[in-house]
Coordinates of C-alpha atoms and ligand atoms in Angstrom, one line a residue:
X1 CA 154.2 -30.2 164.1
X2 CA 150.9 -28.3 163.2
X3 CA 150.6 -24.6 164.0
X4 CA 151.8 -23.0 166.9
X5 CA 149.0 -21.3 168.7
X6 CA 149.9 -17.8 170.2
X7 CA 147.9 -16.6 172.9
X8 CA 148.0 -15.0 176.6
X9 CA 144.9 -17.0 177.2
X10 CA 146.0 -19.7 179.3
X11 CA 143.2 -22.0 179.0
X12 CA 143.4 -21.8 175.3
X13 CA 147.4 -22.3 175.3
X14 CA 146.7 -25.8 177.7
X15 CA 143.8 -27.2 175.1
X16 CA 146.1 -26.7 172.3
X17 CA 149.1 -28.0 174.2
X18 CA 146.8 -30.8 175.4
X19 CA 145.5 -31.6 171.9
X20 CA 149.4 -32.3 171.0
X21 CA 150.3 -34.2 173.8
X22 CA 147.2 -36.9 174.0
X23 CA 148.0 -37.2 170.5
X24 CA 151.7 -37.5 170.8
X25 CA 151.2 -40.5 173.8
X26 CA 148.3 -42.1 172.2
X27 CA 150.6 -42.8 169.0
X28 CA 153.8 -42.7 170.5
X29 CA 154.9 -39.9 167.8
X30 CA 158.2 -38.4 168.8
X31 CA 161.1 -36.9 167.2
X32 CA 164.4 -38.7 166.2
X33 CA 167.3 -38.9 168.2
X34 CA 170.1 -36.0 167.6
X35 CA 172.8 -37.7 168.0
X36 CA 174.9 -34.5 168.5
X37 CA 176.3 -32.8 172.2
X38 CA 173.2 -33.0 174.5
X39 CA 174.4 -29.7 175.5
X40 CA 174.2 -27.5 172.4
X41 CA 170.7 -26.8 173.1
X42 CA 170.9 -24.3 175.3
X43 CA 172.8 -21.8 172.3
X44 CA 169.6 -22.0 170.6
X45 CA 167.2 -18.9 171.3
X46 CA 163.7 -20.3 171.9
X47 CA 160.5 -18.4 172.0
X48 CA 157.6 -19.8 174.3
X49 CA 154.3 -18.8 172.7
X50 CA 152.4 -18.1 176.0
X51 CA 154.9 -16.5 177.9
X52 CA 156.4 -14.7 175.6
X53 CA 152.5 -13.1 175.0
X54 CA 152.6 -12.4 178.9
X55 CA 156.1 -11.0 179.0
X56 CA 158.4 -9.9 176.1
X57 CA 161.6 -10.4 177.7
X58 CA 160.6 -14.2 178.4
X59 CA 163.2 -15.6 176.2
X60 CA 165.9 -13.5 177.5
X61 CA 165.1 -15.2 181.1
X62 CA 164.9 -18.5 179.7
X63 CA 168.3 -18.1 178.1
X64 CA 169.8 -17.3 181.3
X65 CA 168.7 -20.0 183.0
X66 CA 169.1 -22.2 180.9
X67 CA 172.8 -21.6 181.0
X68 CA 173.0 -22.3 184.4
X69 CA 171.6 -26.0 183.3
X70 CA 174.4 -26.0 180.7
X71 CA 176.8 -25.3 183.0
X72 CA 176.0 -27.9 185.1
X73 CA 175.4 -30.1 182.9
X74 CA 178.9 -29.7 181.1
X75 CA 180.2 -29.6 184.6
X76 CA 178.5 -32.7 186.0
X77 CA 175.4 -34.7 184.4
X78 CA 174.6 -36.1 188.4
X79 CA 175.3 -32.8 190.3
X80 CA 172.2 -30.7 187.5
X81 CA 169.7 -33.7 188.3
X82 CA 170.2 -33.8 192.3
X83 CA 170.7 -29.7 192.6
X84 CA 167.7 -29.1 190.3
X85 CA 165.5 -31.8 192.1
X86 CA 166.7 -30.2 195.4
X87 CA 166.5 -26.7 194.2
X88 CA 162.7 -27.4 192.9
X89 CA 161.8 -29.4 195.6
X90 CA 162.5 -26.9 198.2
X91 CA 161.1 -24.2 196.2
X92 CA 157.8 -26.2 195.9
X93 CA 157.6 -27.3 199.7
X94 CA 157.8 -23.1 200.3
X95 CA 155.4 -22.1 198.3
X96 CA 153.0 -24.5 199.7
X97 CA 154.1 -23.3 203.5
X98 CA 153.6 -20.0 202.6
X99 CA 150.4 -20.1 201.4
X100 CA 150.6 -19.1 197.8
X101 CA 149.6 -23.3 197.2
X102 CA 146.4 -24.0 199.4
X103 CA 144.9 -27.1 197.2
X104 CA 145.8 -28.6 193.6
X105 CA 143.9 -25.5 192.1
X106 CA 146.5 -23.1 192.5
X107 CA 149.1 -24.8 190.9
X108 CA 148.3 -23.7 187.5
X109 CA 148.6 -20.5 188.3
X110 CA 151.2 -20.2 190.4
X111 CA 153.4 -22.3 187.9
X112 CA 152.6 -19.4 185.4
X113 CA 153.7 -16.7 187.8
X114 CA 156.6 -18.6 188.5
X115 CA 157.0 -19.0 185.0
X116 CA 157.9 -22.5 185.0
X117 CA 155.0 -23.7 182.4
X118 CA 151.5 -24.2 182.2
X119 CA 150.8 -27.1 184.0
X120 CA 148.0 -29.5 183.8
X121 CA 146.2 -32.1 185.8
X122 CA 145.0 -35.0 183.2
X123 CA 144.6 -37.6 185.5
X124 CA 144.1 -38.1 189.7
X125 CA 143.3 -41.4 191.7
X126 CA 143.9 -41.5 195.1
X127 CA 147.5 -43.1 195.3
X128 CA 148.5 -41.4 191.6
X129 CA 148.5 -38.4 189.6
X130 CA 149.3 -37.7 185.9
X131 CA 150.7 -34.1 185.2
X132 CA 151.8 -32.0 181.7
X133 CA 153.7 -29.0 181.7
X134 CA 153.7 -27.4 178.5
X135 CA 156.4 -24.8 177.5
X136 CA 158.2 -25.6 180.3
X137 CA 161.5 -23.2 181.2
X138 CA 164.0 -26.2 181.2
X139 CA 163.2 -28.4 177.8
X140 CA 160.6 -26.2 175.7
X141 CA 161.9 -26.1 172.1
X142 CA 164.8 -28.8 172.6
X143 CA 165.7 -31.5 170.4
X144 CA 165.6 -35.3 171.0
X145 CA 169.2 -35.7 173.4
X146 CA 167.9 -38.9 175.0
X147 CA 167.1 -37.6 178.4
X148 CA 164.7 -36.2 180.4
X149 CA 165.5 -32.5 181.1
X150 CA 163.3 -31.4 183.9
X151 CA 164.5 -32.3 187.2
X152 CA 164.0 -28.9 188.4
X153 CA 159.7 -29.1 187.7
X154 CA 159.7 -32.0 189.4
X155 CA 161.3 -31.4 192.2
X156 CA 158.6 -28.5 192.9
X157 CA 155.7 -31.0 191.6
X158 CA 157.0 -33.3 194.1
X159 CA 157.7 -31.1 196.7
X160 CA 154.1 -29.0 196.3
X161 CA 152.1 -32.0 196.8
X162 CA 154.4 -33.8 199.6
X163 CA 153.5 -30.6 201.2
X164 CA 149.5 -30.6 200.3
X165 CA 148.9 -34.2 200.3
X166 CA 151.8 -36.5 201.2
X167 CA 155.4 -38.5 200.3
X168 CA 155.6 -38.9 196.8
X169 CA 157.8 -40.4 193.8
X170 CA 158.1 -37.9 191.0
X171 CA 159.0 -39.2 187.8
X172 CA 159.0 -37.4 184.1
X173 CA 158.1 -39.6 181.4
X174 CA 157.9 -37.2 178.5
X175 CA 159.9 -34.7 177.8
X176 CA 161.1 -32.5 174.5
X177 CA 164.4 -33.5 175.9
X178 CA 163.1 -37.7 175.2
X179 CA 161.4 -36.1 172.2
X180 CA 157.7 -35.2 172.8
X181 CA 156.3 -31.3 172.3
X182 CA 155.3 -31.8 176.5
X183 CA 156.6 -32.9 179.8
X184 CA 154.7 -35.9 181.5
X185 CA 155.3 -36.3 185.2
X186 CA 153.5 -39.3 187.3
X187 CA 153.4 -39.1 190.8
X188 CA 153.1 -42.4 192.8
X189 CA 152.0 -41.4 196.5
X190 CA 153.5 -43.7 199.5
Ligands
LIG1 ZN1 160.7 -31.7 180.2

């Protein structure tokens, strides 16, 4: 992977991140399969370049939570995707109903005070949308484990727009976890 970019400047983080991705779907470049525990990610310290720029403790949060996936996960692969979904969803639908999500412009920014990721819009039509997060809390930094990771962002992706626009299917596509440097979610509206 080229050079990591560190910056607090969001808009720069999201072209970089966004230079990596396009070029990471466009050939279909991803990283090989670890075929050892999915699980032993989570001992592995990571440092997210943007966030850690806006707050120096970011990787001490991110290990914490992400224990709380491990736990699950050891515990139960089903319960971590339906009680992060749930758990994201709700927190999405609430953030819409109170307010701090008005329209599709404030999600970038309230996903970076949430400190989910830096999420990005690349493509809208009127029955589908196309979103990247990039560093995102759940998979940034992961190996290849042969799963999508991120039930938790979609759940608020899906639960945000439900709210704002209408019923949706959430699905992530790309993910460190299937071996990309991004998440891809496409939302199919009913
Ligand atoms: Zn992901």
């Amino acid at each position: 992977m080229a050079r990591i970019v560190k910056t607090a400047d969001p808009y720069k983080a999201i072209k970089y991140w966004r230079s990596i991705a396009l070029r990471e779907k466009n050939n279909n470049i991803k990283r090989a399969k670890k075929l050892s525990k999915p699980q032993m990610y989570i001992m592995v310290n990571i440092t997210r370049p943007f966030f850690s720029r806006v707050d120096k403790n970011d990787s001490k949060y991110i290990r914490t939570y992400r224990m709380i996936i491990y736990g699950m996960l050891n515990y139960s692969k089903s319960l971590k995707t339906i009680t992060l979904r749930a758990s994201g969803y709700n927190l999405g639908k609430r953030l819409a109903e109170r307010g701090l999500i008005r329209s599709i412009d404030d999600l970038p920014q309230v996903f970076i005070n949430q400190r989910i990721g830096l999420l990005d819009i690349v493509d809208e039509s009127f029955n589908n949308m196309k979103i990247h997060i990039y560093e995102c809390m759940s998979c940034y930094g992961i190996p290849n484990i042969g799963m999508p990771m991120c039930d938790f962002e979609a759940g608020v992706i899906q639960g945000a727009l439900e709210s704002l626009i209408g019923k949706n299917i959430t699905k992530e596509k790309y993910c460190w976890g299937l071996g990309y440097s991004f998440c891809g979610f496409e939302v199919y509206f009913e």
